[in-house]
Amino acid sequence: MLYDENQAAGTVRSLEETDFFHKQTRIVLRNCGVIDPQSIEEYIARDGYAALYKALTDMTPDSVIETILTSGLRGRGGAGFPTGLKWKFASGNRGKVQKYVCCNADEGDPGAFMDRSVLEGDPHSVVEAMAIAAYAIGASKGYVYVRAEYPVAVKHLGIAIQQAKERGLLGRHIFSTDFSFDLEIKLGAGAFVCGEETALMTSIEGKRGEPHPRPPFPAVKGLFESPTILNNVETYANICPIILNGTEWFAAIGSEKSKGTKVFALGGKIKNTGLVEVPMGTTLREKDIGGGIPKGKKFKAAQTGGPSGGCIPASLIDTPIDYDNLISIGTMMGSGGLIVMDEDTCMVDIAKFFLEFTVDESCGKCTPCRVGTKRLLELLNKITEGRGTMEDLERIEELAAFIKENSLCGLGQTAPNPVLSTLRYFRDEYVEHIVNNRCPAGVCKALLTYKIDPAKCKGCTACARACPAGAIIGSVKNPHKIDTEKCVKCGGCMEKCRFDAISRD
Amino acid sequence: MEKLNLQTVDMVNLRINNIPCRAPAGSTILEAAHAAGIAIPTLCYLKGVNEIGACRMCVVEVKGAKSLVTACVYPIAEGMEVFTNTKRVQAARRTNLKLLLSIHDQECLSCPRSGECELQRLCREYGVDNNMAFEGEKNQYEIDASTPHLIRNNSKCILCRRCVATCEKVIRVSAIAVSQRGFKTHVGSSFDVSLGQSACINCGQCIVACPTGAITTVVETDEVWAAIDNPAKHVVIQTAPSVRATLGESFGMPIGSNVEGKMAAALRRLGFDGVYDTDFAADMTIMEEATEFMERLKTGEHLPIITSCCPGWVKYCEEFYPEFLPNLPSCKSPQQIFGALAKTYYAEKHGLDPKDIVCISVMPCTAKKFEHKREDECAAGEGIPDVDIALTTRALDNMIRRAGLLFEQMPDEEFDPALGIASGAGHLFGVTGGVMEATLRTAAETLTGKELADPVFRAVRGTDRGIKEAEYEIGGALVRVCCVSGIRNAS
């Protein structure tokens, strides 16, 4: 799995000696890969349920909230809302009204899988943290909303809940206190929009998973019209260490306004792909723990925040990555997907890729998202197919701004981000597609032409045999030619040519 | 809202377009603006039924908010500053309309809603025409004409969901819902079966809710004109009790004007061979129903009797509560009794072949279109329906206009006699709870042999409550009655 390091060493090295792990600060992933996730004993041996015990016996609900508030923990689901503040909003009328605590495990960003890893590798940390949250706001019932495509996560979580119930760590009178809390798993059908909090709750209620306008906010009127808090898996995984180690310990990690660590799912054109947990404020350059880009290619940009985020160009590679800095450069943290792109990546194509995802995942409730994103995608298609005009660029910018400002929920409000961000940093590439009908990265097929240099061609016929469209004509030992009408631009000929005679423009 | 005592309700001070105003706490921006004399355009909003903030037409600027907010659902707050008509707001609404037009077939001239379409009106107000619509793919839909009463054309649907909310919350039938997601989202029935195969009770309330031409009533006026023009056909028309009270409104007369005389005159000028009042048939229904009620009172079988001449309710009972079907009276509704009489007794009296008689009805509800097409409604023989065409009041309005009849100037004429003699009981069909009242009156008079002084049994009349209960002693028996208005109260 680790591309370079172990190969270079010749033998397998310990985690401490492996750069990839050595450079990380693992709070969220503290137990992942370390303990048997199906064993509550192993979790307890790593201080498991000590934080819940401490909260229930040593702290008031308000002091729990105060602790989370002063730790500076912000929601890891994407928007970065202060977790303690969210809890505080829902803390009124304890014991008088029904309240709910929910966990968002509907991880949907393409390429992000930190929530899945925590649920698979350390499910008790989420169970324990949800019980603490329930104690803090005065809730007696919780739901974990997890996608059905995560069967191992669902299985491990189910085992964890069962074990906790058997040991009296869930249920009535936990640790012989007055606090009772029950937890249930709700399976989602894998809709991206159900990661949006109101849509998630609507889905738990058994209805079509669609968002509804806020206010009312879930802290006032959420699941089953009761005050509800919803936090993401990674957020919950931070709770127990904060309770046990204190706010100062946590606040010492990270940047000024973004405390603690963040798990990133490194993907794309990078040697070591996978999850890395680093302090907030780490720069992209420092994340070279990914091992750099294969084949000596140049770094072009990195996409953060998945389909809701934007790209960080090479010029901003030294930006300390935290919530606020990412927003200021036109992207967002999102759930922590980090996709590295090299010089062979077409940024118009990338914008199209992410937009295709949101068009597909839009719930269809509001006009800007349902129709607007589709029309935006069609405008991008015009450009990548060589039919675009400079007026289309203006239209794209106007429509993107409209969708951002007028959509009902976060999905629509952030859907144009990949387009706006690539336009901001790679406008030249859009213009090149439109004005010169050229895709500089050589990705957009409609704009490519393959040519055979007759001077270099030896007439070996390898290309003609490889061509699936029968587009290459020529006889043995004579220079070949490509019939551009027939060519499907697959690039197969270029790969097969041993004489470097085929070029693409 | 209008009954609120303003002194006991917290009032909120806000400014809308720099005008200071006050509105009760809990109001939305839309409500507060409306009270302050400012209209905000809406498409998906249907008060109390569909408040989902989906279409985004009602966006307004709120000082301090990071984006535009939807006035239809956004609550007001003390000191709030709202701007409903800024450049930014207008631009957003225009873009929204351009997007909505881009999924719409834009065939206004052939649309039955043209002139009354909310989307068309807003496009006109905001200066958006079809040349400005975004270009792009449109979903291809088949037109659903599987029910007798409506046509659903999803190529004109803007996904406001007012029909879905009406069917779910007002009627509580949920024959339609939202299917698929994203750009493929559309309104349809479960598993994409046609509406005719669904639990739809043909009430037509979704037609009323639709802001565009996506759901329209089946209009059969061409067939009526053809029958009138055919010399071989004897065309009779019956009008339901309520039509005389609503037709005037569509010609600009005060709501509730009784236009019985003008209507009879107009129908005669349209060329109908016989112009009749359904009242007579309503009387027959009452007699039948009262007789059946007295029978059951004696035998104690299939009680309580659930009186209804509403084909929507009958279908609802068939779909959702088949166990109560024996409790329905076995007699036909007035529309069908009239048709049956026209094609049997009337045909015989006038020496006509029932096949040459075309029986038209004008009815207040689209479910009547479903009722007359039922296979079990052919008293004169198989293939000879009691009623051939059921028109809505609106369709009759159209015929009168097309014939160039100035309705307001029509003289007052009488219905044709014979089938045109009616008691007061039949009239009562037109009011809510009237059927119950008429049945009780008839039963009481028959059982006691005395004519009743007016008014009795009034407790069940009126729309002030959805469910009304009362107890009466009739001919020595205690009769408990319950009158339900609105299908949702039936469940």
PDB file of C-alpha atoms in Angstrom, chain B residues 308-464:
ATOM      1  CA  SER B 308     -73.462   9.667  -0.115  1.00  0.00           C
ATOM      2  CA  CYS B 309     -74.030  10.727  -3.675  1.00  0.00           C
ATOM      3  CA  CYS B 310     -70.405  11.711  -4.023  1.00  0.00           C
ATOM      4  CA  PRO B 311     -68.584   9.375  -6.439  1.00  0.00           C
ATOM      5  CA  GLY B 312     -65.262  10.536  -4.963  1.00  0.00           C
ATOM      6  CA  TRP B 313     -66.309   9.300  -1.566  1.00  0.00           C
ATOM      7  CA  VAL B 314     -67.651   6.039  -3.002  1.00  0.00           C
ATOM      8  CA  LYS B 315     -64.279   5.397  -4.706  1.00  0.00           C
ATOM      9  CA  TYR B 316     -62.489   6.335  -1.490  1.00  0.00           C
ATOM     10  CA  CYS B 317     -64.570   3.782   0.376  1.00  0.00           C
ATOM     11  CA  GLU B 318     -63.838   1.155  -2.287  1.00  0.00           C
ATOM     12  CA  GLU B 319     -60.103   1.852  -2.175  1.00  0.00           C
ATOM     13  CA  PHE B 320     -59.506   2.288   1.538  1.00  0.00           C
ATOM     14  CA  TYR B 321     -62.500   0.949   3.482  1.00  0.00           C
ATOM     15  CA  PRO B 322     -64.099  -1.833   1.409  1.00  0.00           C
ATOM     16  CA  GLU B 323     -65.495  -3.323   4.608  1.00  0.00           C
ATOM     17  CA  PHE B 324     -67.978  -0.417   4.763  1.00  0.00           C
ATOM     18  CA  LEU B 325     -69.342  -0.871   1.237  1.00  0.00           C
ATOM     19  CA  PRO B 326     -72.509  -2.674   2.483  1.00  0.00           C
ATOM     20  CA  ASN B 327     -73.246   0.417   4.560  1.00  0.00           C
ATOM     21  CA  LEU B 328     -73.554   2.576   1.449  1.00  0.00           C
ATOM     22  CA  PRO B 329     -77.116   2.942   0.145  1.00  0.00           C
ATOM     23  CA  SER B 330     -77.748   1.001  -3.054  1.00  0.00           C
ATOM     24  CA  CYS B 331     -79.498   3.814  -4.901  1.00  0.00           C
ATOM     25  CA  LYS B 332     -77.907   5.856  -7.678  1.00  0.00           C
ATOM     26  CA  SER B 333     -76.801   9.446  -7.309  1.00  0.00           C
ATOM     27  CA  PRO B 334     -79.047  12.201  -8.742  1.00  0.00           C
ATOM     28  CA  GLN B 335     -76.896  12.531 -11.888  1.00  0.00           C
ATOM     29  CA  GLN B 336     -77.291   8.839 -12.617  1.00  0.00           C
ATOM     30  CA  ILE B 337     -80.963   8.649 -11.680  1.00  0.00           C
ATOM     31  CA  PHE B 338     -81.646  11.492 -14.093  1.00  0.00           C
ATOM     32  CA  GLY B 339     -79.712   9.723 -16.832  1.00  0.00           C
ATOM     33  CA  ALA B 340     -81.426   6.419 -16.146  1.00  0.00           C
ATOM     34  CA  LEU B 341     -84.854   8.068 -16.278  1.00  0.00           C
ATOM     35  CA  ALA B 342     -83.965   9.946 -19.455  1.00  0.00           C
ATOM     36  CA  LYS B 343     -82.985   6.767 -21.246  1.00  0.00           C
ATOM     37  CA  THR B 344     -85.893   4.647 -19.952  1.00  0.00           C
ATOM     38  CA  TYR B 345     -89.050   6.424 -18.795  1.00  0.00           C
ATOM     39  CA  TYR B 346     -88.429   9.630 -20.776  1.00  0.00           C
ATOM     40  CA  ALA B 347     -87.438   7.724 -23.932  1.00  0.00           C
ATOM     41  CA  GLU B 348     -90.609   5.680 -23.744  1.00  0.00           C
ATOM     42  CA  LYS B 349     -92.836   8.727 -23.137  1.00  0.00           C
ATOM     43  CA  HIS B 350     -91.352  10.578 -26.113  1.00  0.00           C
ATOM     44  CA  GLY B 351     -91.125   7.518 -28.323  1.00  0.00           C
ATOM     45  CA  LEU B 352     -87.338   7.754 -28.621  1.00  0.00           C
ATOM     46  CA  ASP B 353     -84.747   5.026 -28.998  1.00  0.00           C
ATOM     47  CA  PRO B 354     -82.503   5.349 -25.920  1.00  0.00           C
ATOM     48  CA  LYS B 355     -79.520   5.059 -28.255  1.00  0.00           C
ATOM     49  CA  ASP B 356     -80.561   8.320 -29.901  1.00  0.00           C
ATOM     50  CA  ILE B 357     -80.687  10.220 -26.653  1.00  0.00           C
ATOM     51  CA  VAL B 358     -77.550  12.027 -25.558  1.00  0.00           C
ATOM     52  CA  CYS B 359     -77.679  12.885 -21.889  1.00  0.00           C
ATOM     53  CA  ILE B 360     -75.389  15.701 -20.763  1.00  0.00           C
ATOM     54  CA  SER B 361     -74.896  16.844 -17.192  1.00  0.00           C
ATOM     55  CA  VAL B 362     -73.357  19.955 -15.712  1.00  0.00           C
ATOM     56  CA  MET B 363     -71.820  19.078 -12.372  1.00  0.00           C
ATOM     57  CA  PRO B 364     -69.770  20.859  -9.742  1.00  0.00           C
ATOM     58  CA  CYS B 365     -67.151  18.134  -9.398  1.00  0.00           C
ATOM     59  CA  THR B 366     -64.800  16.232 -11.708  1.00  0.00           C
ATOM     60  CA  ALA B 367     -65.579  12.944  -9.942  1.00  0.00           C
ATOM     61  CA  LYS B 368     -68.911  12.999 -11.789  1.00  0.00           C
ATOM     62  CA  LYS B 369     -66.945  12.339 -14.980  1.00  0.00           C
ATOM     63  CA  PHE B 370     -65.687   9.160 -13.397  1.00  0.00           C
ATOM     64  CA  GLU B 371     -69.105   8.181 -12.071  1.00  0.00           C
ATOM     65  CA  HIS B 372     -70.989   8.227 -15.373  1.00  0.00           C
ATOM     66  CA  LYS B 373     -68.294   6.135 -17.025  1.00  0.00           C
ATOM     67  CA  ARG B 374     -68.604   3.352 -14.482  1.00  0.00           C
ATOM     68  CA  GLU B 375     -69.665   0.085 -16.122  1.00  0.00           C
ATOM     69  CA  ASP B 376     -72.494  -0.442 -13.660  1.00  0.00           C
ATOM     70  CA  GLU B 377     -74.293   2.787 -14.652  1.00  0.00           C
ATOM     71  CA  CYS B 378     -76.306   1.657 -17.723  1.00  0.00           C
ATOM     72  CA  ALA B 379     -79.994   1.328 -16.795  1.00  0.00           C
ATOM     73  CA  ALA B 380     -81.265   1.158 -20.400  1.00  0.00           C
ATOM     74  CA  GLY B 381     -78.984  -1.724 -21.276  1.00  0.00           C
ATOM     75  CA  GLU B 382     -75.369  -2.600 -21.787  1.00  0.00           C
ATOM     76  CA  GLY B 383     -73.449  -0.030 -23.810  1.00  0.00           C
ATOM     77  CA  ILE B 384     -76.074   2.652 -23.217  1.00  0.00           C
ATOM     78  CA  PRO B 385     -74.679   4.822 -20.425  1.00  0.00           C
ATOM     79  CA  ASP B 386     -77.180   6.691 -18.274  1.00  0.00           C
ATOM     80  CA  VAL B 387     -75.192   9.870 -18.764  1.00  0.00           C
ATOM     81  CA  ASP B 388     -73.026  10.371 -21.837  1.00  0.00           C
ATOM     82  CA  ILE B 389     -71.016  13.471 -20.957  1.00  0.00           C
ATOM     83  CA  ALA B 390     -70.497  15.268 -17.667  1.00  0.00           C
ATOM     84  CA  LEU B 391     -69.415  18.883 -18.007  1.00  0.00           C
ATOM     85  CA  THR B 392     -67.970  21.110 -15.329  1.00  0.00           C
ATOM     86  CA  THR B 393     -69.434  24.530 -14.639  1.00  0.00           C
ATOM     87  CA  ARG B 394     -66.339  26.002 -16.281  1.00  0.00           C
ATOM     88  CA  ALA B 395     -66.951  24.011 -19.466  1.00  0.00           C
ATOM     89  CA  LEU B 396     -70.524  25.298 -19.610  1.00  0.00           C
ATOM     90  CA  ASP B 397     -69.164  28.828 -19.165  1.00  0.00           C
ATOM     91  CA  ASN B 398     -66.939  28.189 -22.199  1.00  0.00           C
ATOM     92  CA  MET B 399     -69.859  26.966 -24.314  1.00  0.00           C
ATOM     93  CA  ILE B 400     -71.937  30.008 -23.453  1.00  0.00           C
ATOM     94  CA  ARG B 401     -69.050  32.308 -24.381  1.00  0.00           C
ATOM     95  CA  ARG B 402     -68.276  30.481 -27.606  1.00  0.00           C
ATOM     96  CA  ALA B 403     -71.904  30.739 -28.654  1.00  0.00           C
ATOM     97  CA  GLY B 404     -71.663  34.489 -28.168  1.00  0.00           C
ATOM     98  CA  LEU B 405     -74.390  34.595 -25.551  1.00  0.00           C
ATOM     99  CA  LEU B 406     -74.168  37.643 -23.299  1.00  0.00           C
ATOM    100  CA  PHE B 407     -75.077  35.829 -20.132  1.00  0.00           C
ATOM    101  CA  GLU B 408     -75.879  38.886 -18.051  1.00  0.00           C
ATOM    102  CA  GLN B 409     -78.470  39.902 -20.664  1.00  0.00           C
ATOM    103  CA  MET B 410     -80.234  36.527 -20.803  1.00  0.00           C
ATOM    104  CA  PRO B 411     -83.928  36.618 -19.863  1.00  0.00           C
ATOM    105  CA  ASP B 412     -85.101  34.459 -16.966  1.00  0.00           C
ATOM    106  CA  GLU B 413     -86.662  31.261 -18.251  1.00  0.00           C
ATOM    107  CA  GLU B 414     -87.910  28.097 -16.585  1.00  0.00           C
ATOM    108  CA  PHE B 415     -86.496  24.591 -16.786  1.00  0.00           C
ATOM    109  CA  ASP B 416     -88.519  22.213 -18.917  1.00  0.00           C
ATOM    110  CA  PRO B 417     -91.359  20.583 -16.920  1.00  0.00           C
ATOM    111  CA  ALA B 418     -91.893  16.853 -16.252  1.00  0.00           C
ATOM    112  CA  LEU B 419     -88.408  16.177 -15.039  1.00  0.00           C
ATOM    113  CA  GLY B 420     -88.334  19.800 -13.954  1.00  0.00           C
ATOM    114  CA  ILE B 421     -90.670  19.583 -10.962  1.00  0.00           C
ATOM    115  CA  ALA B 422     -88.810  19.465  -7.724  1.00  0.00           C
ATOM    116  CA  SER B 423     -89.474  19.748  -4.029  1.00  0.00           C
ATOM    117  CA  GLY B 424     -87.307  21.730  -1.673  1.00  0.00           C
ATOM    118  CA  ALA B 425     -85.480  18.581  -0.590  1.00  0.00           C
ATOM    119  CA  GLY B 426     -83.554  18.251  -3.831  1.00  0.00           C
ATOM    120  CA  HIS B 427     -82.304  21.826  -3.571  1.00  0.00           C
ATOM    121  CA  LEU B 428     -80.652  20.955  -0.320  1.00  0.00           C
ATOM    122  CA  PHE B 429     -78.158  18.817  -2.237  1.00  0.00           C
ATOM    123  CA  GLY B 430     -76.344  22.001  -3.042  1.00  0.00           C
ATOM    124  CA  VAL B 431     -75.406  22.784   0.549  1.00  0.00           C
ATOM    125  CA  THR B 432     -72.935  20.973   2.724  1.00  0.00           C
ATOM    126  CA  GLY B 433     -74.791  18.496   4.883  1.00  0.00           C
ATOM    127  CA  GLY B 434     -77.847  18.984   2.707  1.00  0.00           C
ATOM    128  CA  VAL B 435     -78.198  15.352   1.654  1.00  0.00           C
ATOM    129  CA  MET B 436     -78.275  14.258   5.260  1.00  0.00           C
ATOM    130  CA  GLU B 437     -80.827  16.909   6.126  1.00  0.00           C
ATOM    131  CA  ALA B 438     -83.038  16.013   3.150  1.00  0.00           C
ATOM    132  CA  THR B 439     -82.921  12.306   3.956  1.00  0.00           C
ATOM    133  CA  LEU B 440     -83.826  12.938   7.585  1.00  0.00           C
ATOM    134  CA  ARG B 441     -86.694  15.234   6.624  1.00  0.00           C
ATOM    135  CA  THR B 442     -88.102  12.734   4.157  1.00  0.00           C
ATOM    136  CA  ALA B 443     -87.746   9.818   6.545  1.00  0.00           C
ATOM    137  CA  ALA B 444     -89.360  11.754   9.386  1.00  0.00           C
ATOM    138  CA  GLU B 445     -92.257  12.888   7.247  1.00  0.00           C
ATOM    139  CA  THR B 446     -92.870   9.390   5.940  1.00  0.00           C
ATOM    140  CA  LEU B 447     -92.629   7.771   9.363  1.00  0.00           C
ATOM    141  CA  THR B 448     -94.791  10.331  11.146  1.00  0.00           C
ATOM    142  CA  GLY B 449     -97.098  11.159   8.239  1.00  0.00           C
ATOM    143  CA  LYS B 450     -96.768  14.856   9.092  1.00  0.00           C
ATOM    144  CA  GLU B 451     -95.169  17.668   7.152  1.00  0.00           C
ATOM    145  CA  LEU B 452     -92.324  19.229   9.085  1.00  0.00           C
ATOM    146  CA  ALA B 453     -92.160  22.791  10.208  1.00  0.00           C
ATOM    147  CA  ASP B 454     -89.031  24.577   9.048  1.00  0.00           C
ATOM    148  CA  PRO B 455     -86.277  24.418  10.190  1.00  0.00           C
ATOM    149  CA  VAL B 456     -85.320  21.115  11.752  1.00  0.00           C
ATOM    150  CA  PHE B 457     -82.228  18.959  11.339  1.00  0.00           C
ATOM    151  CA  ARG B 458     -80.221  22.096  10.615  1.00  0.00           C
ATOM    152  CA  ALA B 459     -77.435  21.059  12.992  1.00  0.00           C
ATOM    153  CA  VAL B 460     -75.782  18.971  10.282  1.00  0.00           C
ATOM    154  CA  ARG B 461     -75.685  21.743   7.713  1.00  0.00           C
ATOM    155  CA  GLY B 462     -72.749  24.043   6.959  1.00  0.00           C
ATOM    156  CA  THR B 463     -68.996  23.927   6.551  1.00  0.00           C
ATOM    157  CA  ASP B 464     -67.952  25.452   9.853  1.00  0.00           C
TER     158      ASP B 464
END
